[in-house]
CSV table of C-alpha atoms in Angstrom, one decimal:
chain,number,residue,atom,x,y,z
A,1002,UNK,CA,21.4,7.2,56.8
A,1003,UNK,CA,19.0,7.4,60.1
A,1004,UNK,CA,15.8,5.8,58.7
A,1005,UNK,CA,13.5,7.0,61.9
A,1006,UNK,CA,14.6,10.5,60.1
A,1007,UNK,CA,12.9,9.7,56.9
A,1008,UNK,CA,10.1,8.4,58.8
A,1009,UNK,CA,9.7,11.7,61.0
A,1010,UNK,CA,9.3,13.4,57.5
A,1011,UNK,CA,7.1,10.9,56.1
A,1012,UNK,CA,4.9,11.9,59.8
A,1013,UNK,CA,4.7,15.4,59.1
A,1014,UNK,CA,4.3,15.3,55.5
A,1015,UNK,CA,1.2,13.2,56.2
A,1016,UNK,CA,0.4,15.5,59.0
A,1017,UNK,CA,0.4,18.7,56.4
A,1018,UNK,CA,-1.4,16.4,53.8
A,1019,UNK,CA,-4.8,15.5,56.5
A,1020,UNK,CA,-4.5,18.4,58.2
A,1021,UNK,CA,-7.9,20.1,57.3
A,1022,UNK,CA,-10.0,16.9,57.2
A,1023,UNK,CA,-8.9,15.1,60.0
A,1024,UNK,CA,-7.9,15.5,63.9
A,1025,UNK,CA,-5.8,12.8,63.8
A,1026,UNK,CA,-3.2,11.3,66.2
A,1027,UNK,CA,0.4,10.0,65.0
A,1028,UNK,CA,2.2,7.0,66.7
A,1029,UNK,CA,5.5,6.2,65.9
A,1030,UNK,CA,7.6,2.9,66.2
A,1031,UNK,CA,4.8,1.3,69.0
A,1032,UNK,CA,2.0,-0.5,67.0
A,1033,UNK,CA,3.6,0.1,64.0
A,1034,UNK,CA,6.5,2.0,62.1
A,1035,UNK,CA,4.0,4.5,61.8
A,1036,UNK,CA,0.3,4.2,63.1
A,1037,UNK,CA,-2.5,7.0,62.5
A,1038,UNK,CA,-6.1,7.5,64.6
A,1039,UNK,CA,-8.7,9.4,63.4
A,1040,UNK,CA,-8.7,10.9,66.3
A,1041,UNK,CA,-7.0,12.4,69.1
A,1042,UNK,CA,-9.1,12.0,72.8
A,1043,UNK,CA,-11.5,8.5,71.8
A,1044,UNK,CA,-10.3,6.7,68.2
A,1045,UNK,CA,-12.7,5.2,66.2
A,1046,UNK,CA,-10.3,4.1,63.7
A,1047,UNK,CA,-6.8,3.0,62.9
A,1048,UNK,CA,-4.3,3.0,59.7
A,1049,UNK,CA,-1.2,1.1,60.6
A,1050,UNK,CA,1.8,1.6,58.1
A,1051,UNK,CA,5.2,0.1,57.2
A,1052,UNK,CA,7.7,2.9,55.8
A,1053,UNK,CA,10.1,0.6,53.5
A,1054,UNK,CA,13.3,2.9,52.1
A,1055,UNK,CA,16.2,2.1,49.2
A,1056,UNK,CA,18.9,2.9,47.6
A,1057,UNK,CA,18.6,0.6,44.6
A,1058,UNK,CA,14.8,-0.9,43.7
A,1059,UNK,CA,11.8,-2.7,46.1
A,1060,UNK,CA,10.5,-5.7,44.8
A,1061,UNK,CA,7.4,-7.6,45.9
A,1062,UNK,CA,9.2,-10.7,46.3
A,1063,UNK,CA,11.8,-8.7,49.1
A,1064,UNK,CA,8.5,-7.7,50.8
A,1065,UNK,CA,7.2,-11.0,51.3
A,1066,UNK,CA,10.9,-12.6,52.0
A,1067,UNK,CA,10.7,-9.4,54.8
A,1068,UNK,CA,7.5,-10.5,56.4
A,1069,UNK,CA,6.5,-7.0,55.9
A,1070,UNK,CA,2.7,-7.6,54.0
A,1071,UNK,CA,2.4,-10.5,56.8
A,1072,UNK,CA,3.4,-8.2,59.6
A,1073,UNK,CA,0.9,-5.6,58.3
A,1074,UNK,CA,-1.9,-8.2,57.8
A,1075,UNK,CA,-1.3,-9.5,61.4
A,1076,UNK,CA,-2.2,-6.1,62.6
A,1077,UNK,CA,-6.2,-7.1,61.6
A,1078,UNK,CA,-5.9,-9.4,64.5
A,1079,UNK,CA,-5.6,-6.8,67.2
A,1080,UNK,CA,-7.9,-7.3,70.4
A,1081,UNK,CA,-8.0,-3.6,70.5
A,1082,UNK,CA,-11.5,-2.1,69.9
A,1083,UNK,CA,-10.4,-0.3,66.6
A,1084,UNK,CA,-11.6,-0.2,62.9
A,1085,UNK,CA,-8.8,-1.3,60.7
A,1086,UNK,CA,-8.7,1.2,57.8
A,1087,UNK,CA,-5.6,0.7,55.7
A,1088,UNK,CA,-2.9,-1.3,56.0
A,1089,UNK,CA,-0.4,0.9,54.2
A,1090,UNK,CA,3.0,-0.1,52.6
A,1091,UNK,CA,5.2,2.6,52.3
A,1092,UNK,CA,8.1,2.9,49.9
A,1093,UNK,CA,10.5,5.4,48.5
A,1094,UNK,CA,10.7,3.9,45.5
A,1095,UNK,CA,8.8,2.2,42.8
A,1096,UNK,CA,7.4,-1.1,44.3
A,1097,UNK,CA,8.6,-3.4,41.4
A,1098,UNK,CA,5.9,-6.7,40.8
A,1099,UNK,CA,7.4,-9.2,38.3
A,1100,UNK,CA,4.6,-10.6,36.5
A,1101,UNK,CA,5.0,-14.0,34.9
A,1102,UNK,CA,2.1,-14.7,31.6
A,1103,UNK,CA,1.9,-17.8,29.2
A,1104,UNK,CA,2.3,-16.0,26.3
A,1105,UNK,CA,1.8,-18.7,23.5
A,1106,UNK,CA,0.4,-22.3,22.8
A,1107,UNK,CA,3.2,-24.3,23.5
A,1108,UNK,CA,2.9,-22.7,27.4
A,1109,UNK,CA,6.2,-20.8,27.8
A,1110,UNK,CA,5.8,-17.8,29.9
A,1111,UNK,CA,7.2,-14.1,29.3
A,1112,UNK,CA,8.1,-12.1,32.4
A,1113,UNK,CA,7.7,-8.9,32.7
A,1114,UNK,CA,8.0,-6.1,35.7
A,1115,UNK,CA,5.7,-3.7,36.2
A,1116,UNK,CA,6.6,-0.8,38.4
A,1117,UNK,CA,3.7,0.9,41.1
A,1118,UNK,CA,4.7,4.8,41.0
A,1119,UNK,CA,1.5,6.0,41.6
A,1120,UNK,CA,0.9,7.6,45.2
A,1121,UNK,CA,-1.8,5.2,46.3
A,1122,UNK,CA,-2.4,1.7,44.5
A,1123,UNK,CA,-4.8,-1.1,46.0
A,1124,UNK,CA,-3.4,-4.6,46.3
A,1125,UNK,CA,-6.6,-6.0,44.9
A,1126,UNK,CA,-5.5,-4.2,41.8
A,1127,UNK,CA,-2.7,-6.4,41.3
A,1128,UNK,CA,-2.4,-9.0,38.7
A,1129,UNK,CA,-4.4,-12.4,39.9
A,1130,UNK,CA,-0.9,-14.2,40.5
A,1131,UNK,CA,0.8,-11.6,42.2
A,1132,UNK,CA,-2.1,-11.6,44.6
A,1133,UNK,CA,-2.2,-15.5,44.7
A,1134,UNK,CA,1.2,-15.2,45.8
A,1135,UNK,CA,0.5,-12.9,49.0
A,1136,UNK,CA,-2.5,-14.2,49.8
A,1137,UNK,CA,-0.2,-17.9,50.0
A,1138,UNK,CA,1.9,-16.0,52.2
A,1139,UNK,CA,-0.4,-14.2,54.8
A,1140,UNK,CA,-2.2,-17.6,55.4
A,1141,UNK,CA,1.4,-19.6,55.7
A,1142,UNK,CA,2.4,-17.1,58.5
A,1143,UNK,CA,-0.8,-15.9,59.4
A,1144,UNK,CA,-2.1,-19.3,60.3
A,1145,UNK,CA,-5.3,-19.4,58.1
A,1146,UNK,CA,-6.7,-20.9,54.7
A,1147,UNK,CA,-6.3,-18.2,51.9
A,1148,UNK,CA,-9.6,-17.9,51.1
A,1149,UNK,CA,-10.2,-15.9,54.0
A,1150,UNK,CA,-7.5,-13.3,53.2
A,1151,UNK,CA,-8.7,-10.0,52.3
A,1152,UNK,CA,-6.3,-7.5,50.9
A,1153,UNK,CA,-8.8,-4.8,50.5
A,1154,UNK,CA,-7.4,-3.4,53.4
A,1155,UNK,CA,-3.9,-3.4,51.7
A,1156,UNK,CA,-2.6,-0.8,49.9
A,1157,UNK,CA,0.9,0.6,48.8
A,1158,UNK,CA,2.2,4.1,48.8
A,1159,UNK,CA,4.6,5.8,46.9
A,1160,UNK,CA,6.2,8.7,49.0
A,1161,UNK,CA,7.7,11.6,47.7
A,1162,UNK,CA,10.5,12.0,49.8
A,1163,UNK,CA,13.7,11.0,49.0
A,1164,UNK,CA,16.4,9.6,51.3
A,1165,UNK,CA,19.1,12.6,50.7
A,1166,UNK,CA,16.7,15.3,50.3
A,1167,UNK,CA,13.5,14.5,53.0
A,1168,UNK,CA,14.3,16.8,55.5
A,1169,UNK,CA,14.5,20.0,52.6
A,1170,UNK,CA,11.6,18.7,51.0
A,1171,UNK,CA,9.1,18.6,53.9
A,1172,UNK,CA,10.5,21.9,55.5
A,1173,UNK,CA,9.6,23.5,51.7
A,1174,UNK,CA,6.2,22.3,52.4
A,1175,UNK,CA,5.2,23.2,56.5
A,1176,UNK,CA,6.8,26.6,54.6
A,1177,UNK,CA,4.5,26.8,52.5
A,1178,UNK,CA,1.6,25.3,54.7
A,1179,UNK,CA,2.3,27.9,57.3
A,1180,UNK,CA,2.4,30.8,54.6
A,1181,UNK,CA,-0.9,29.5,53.1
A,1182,UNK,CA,-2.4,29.7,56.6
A,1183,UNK,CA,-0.6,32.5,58.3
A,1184,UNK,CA,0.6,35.0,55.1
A,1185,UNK,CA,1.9,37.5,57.7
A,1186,UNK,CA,4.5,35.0,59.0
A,1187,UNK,CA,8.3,35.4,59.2
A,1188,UNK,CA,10.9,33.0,57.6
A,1189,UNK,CA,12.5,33.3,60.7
A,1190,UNK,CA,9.5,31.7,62.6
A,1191,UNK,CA,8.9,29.3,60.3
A,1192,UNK,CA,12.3,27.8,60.3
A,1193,UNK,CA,12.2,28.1,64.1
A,1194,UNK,CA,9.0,25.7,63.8
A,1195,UNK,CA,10.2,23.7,62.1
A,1196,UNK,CA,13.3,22.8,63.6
A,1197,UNK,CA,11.6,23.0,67.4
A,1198,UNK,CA,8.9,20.2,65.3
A,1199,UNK,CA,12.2,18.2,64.5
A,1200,UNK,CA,13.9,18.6,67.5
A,1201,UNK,CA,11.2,17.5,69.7
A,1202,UNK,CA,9.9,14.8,67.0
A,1203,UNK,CA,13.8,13.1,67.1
A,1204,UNK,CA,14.3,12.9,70.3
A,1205,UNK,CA,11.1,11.6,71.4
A,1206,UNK,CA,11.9,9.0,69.2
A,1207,UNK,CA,15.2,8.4,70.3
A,1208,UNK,CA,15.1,8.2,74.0
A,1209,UNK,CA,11.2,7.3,74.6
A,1210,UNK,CA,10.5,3.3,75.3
A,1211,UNK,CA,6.8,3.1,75.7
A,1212,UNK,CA,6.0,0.0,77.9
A,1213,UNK,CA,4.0,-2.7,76.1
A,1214,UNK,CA,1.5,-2.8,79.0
A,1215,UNK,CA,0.8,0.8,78.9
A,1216,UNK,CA,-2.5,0.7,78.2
A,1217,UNK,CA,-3.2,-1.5,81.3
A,1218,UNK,CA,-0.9,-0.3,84.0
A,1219,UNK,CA,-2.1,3.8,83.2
A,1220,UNK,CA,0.0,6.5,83.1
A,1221,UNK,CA,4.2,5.9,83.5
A,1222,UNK,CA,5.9,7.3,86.5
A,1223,UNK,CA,9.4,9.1,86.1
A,1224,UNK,CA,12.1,9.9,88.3
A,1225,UNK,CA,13.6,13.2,89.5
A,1226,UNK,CA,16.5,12.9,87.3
A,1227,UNK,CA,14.0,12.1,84.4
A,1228,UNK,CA,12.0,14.9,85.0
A,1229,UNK,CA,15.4,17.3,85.2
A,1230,UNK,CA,16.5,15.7,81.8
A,1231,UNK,CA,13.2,16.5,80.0
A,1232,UNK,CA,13.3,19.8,81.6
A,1233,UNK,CA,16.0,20.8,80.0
A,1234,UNK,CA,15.1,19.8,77.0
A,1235,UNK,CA,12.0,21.5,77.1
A,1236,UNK,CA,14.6,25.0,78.2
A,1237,UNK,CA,16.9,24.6,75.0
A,1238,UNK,CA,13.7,23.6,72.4
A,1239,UNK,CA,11.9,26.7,74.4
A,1240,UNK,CA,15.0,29.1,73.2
A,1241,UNK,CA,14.3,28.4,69.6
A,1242,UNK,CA,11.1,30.6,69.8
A,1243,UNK,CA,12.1,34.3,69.0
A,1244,UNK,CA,8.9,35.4,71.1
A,1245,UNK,CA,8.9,37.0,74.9
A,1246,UNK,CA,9.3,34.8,77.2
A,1247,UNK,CA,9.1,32.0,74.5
A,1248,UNK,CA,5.7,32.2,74.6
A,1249,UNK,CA,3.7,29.1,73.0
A,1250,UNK,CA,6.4,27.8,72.6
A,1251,UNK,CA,7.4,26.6,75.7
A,1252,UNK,CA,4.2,25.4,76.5
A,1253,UNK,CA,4.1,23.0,73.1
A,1254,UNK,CA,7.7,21.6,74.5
A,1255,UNK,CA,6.2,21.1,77.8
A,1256,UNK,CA,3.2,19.2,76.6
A,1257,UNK,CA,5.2,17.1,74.1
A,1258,UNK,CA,7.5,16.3,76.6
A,1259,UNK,CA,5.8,16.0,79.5
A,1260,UNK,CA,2.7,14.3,77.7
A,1261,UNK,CA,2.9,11.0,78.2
A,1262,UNK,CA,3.2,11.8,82.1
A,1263,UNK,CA,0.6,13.7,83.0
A,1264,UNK,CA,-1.8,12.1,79.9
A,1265,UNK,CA,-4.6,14.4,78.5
A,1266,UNK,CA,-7.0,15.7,81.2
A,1267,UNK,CA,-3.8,16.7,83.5
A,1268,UNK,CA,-1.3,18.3,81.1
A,1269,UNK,CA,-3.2,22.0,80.6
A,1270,UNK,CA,-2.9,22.1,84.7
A,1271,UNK,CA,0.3,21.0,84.7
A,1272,UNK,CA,1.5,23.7,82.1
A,1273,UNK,CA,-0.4,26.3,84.1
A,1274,UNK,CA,1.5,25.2,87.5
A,1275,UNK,CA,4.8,24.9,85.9
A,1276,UNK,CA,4.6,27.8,83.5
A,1277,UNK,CA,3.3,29.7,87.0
A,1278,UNK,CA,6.1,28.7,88.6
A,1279,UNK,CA,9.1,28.7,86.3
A,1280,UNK,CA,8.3,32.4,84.8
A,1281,UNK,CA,5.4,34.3,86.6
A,1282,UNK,CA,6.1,33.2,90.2
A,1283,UNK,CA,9.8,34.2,89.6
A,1284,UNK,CA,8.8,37.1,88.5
A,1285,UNK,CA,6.4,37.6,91.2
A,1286,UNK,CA,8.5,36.5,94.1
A,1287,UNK,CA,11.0,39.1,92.7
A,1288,UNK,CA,8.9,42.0,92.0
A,1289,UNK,CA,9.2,43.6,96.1
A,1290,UNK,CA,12.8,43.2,95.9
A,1291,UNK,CA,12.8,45.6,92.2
A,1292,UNK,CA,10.5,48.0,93.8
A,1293,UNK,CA,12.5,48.5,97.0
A,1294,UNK,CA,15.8,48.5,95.2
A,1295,UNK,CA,14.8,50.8,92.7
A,1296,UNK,CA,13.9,53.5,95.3
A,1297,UNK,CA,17.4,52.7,97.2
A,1298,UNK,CA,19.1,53.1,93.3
A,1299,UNK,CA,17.4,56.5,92.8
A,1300,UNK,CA,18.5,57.8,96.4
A,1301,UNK,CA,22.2,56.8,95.4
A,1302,UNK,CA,22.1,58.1,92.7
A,1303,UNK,CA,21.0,61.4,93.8
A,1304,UNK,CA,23.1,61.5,96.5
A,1305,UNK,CA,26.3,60.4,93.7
A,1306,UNK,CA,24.8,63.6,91.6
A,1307,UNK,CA,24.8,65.9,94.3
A,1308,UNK,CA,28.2,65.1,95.2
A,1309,UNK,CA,29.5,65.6,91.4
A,1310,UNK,CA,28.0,69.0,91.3
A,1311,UNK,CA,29.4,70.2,94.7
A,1312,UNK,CA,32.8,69.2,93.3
A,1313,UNK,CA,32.4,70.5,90.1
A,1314,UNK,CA,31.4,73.8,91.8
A,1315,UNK,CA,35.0,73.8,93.9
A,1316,UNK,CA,36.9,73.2,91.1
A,1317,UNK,CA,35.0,76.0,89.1
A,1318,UNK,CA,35.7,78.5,92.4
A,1319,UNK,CA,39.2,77.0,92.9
A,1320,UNK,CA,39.8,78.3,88.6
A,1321,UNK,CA,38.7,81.5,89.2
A,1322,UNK,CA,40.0,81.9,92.2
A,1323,UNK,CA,43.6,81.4,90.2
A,1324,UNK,CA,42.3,83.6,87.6
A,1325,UNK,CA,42.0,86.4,89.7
């Protein structure tokens, strides 16, 4: 299976989930396999979160052997000017912890596996030698002592999704997110939604390389034949809106797009020019030639009507004529 598909449902099921407490800003495969701002022009604060997926079971001993807790923890040491929130582990299944105890006076220990299946658990709730364990780990890689690891920041998720049935699963809920906020909606425009939010979601992901000195070189700068790709991309997801003229829609394409070129204080303008241009100046530019071909149209026409009725009227003279 695509995991980047999984991921894009894990994206908007966390998207539905924060919607009405936070405007937040998703960022996928750059910082992280999945980073969230609180929010969306100026973040304050950052969650950065590894989304883990299997088949069979995910262990805490396959997440250290993985680097994945140390990857996460390494993300604390950013030079960026955000606030850490959570460093989030994300699974599909249980998150297994084998936990090793003395279990009588002669010393020998009992193991036994205890498996996380709640949605959210703290690593400081651990057991002490399961925590000993990762804190060895994170200052081995991280190059410190471990007394100054923290894992309050840590935490692992369970998701709900699965890996064969993600996609049906988070479409049953933006259904029933949209319904709960717009009750007068259509199944047909919901599913349209939906698949435009997958559609432009997926291949953004694909096809988008982000440079790693984004930040300091400013905006990026496409070609022509970039800009001819995107735009028709932005065409066939426009399409998928059963609206005239595909309105909204078209302009959410464009600005998902075209985003990352035109960056937030330039994008409204640049919808306004290109939807001017692509749709009402077409429709300008073409409005004197309707108007004077109309008139022409109706001239013929009466001039195609007149000469019907004169025939009609000969053939109506010629049959009486013959009658007579």
């Amino acid at each position: 299976f695509n995991r980047f598909e999984i991921q894009i449902s894990q994206v908007l099921h966390l998207a539905i989930e924060l919607y009405d407490n936070l405007n937040y800003l998703f960022v996928l495969d750059h910082y992280d396999d999945i980073t969230l701002f609180d929010l969306e022009a100026e973040p304050l604060a950052v969650s950065y979160y590894q989304m883990k997926t299997s088949d069979e079971k995910i262990t805490i001993e396959s997440a250290i052997k993985e680097n994945w807790i140390s990857k996460l923890y390494a993300q604390l040491n950013r030079p960026e000017e955000w606030l850490v929130k959570e460093l989030g582990l994300i699974t599909n299944m249980p998150l297994e912890l084998k936990i090793r105890t003395v279990s009588d006076k002669k010393g020998k220990q009992k193991t036994h596996v205890e498996k996380l299946k709640a949605e959210r658990t703290q690593f400081t709730s651990f057991h002490e030698s399961i925590q000993k364990k990762i804190k060895a780990d994170i200052a081995k890689k991280c190059h410190i002592s471990e007394n100054e690891v923290d894992l309050s920041k840590l935490a692992h998720m369970r998701t709900t999704l699965t890996i064969t049935n993600h996609r049906d699963l988070v479409e049953k809920e933006m259904s029933d997110f949209l319904y709960n906020k717009h009750p007068k909606i259509t199944v047909d425009t919901v599913k349209s939604i939906f698949a435009a939010m997958i559609e432009l979601l997926t291949r953004r992901q694909a096809c988008e390389d982000m440079p790693k000195n984004a930040a300091a070189q400013g905006l990026p700068l496409g070609n022509l034949f970039d800009f001819i790709c995107i735009q028709s991309f932005v065409l066939f997801t426009s399409n998928l809106i059963p609206l005239p003229g595909a309105s909204g829609g078209a302009e959410l394409a464009f600005s998902m797009y075209f985003g990352r070129y035109f960056g937030d204080k330039r994008i409204l303008p640049a919808i306004l020019l290109w939807r001017f241009i692509v749709y009402y100046g077409a429709m300008l530019l073409t409005a004197p030639f309707s108007y004077y071909t109309k008139g022409h149209k109706k001239e013929k026409l009466s001039e195609q009507i007149e000469e019907a009725e004169e025939e009609i009227e000969k053939e109506l003279d010629m049959i009486q004529a013959e009658k007579a």
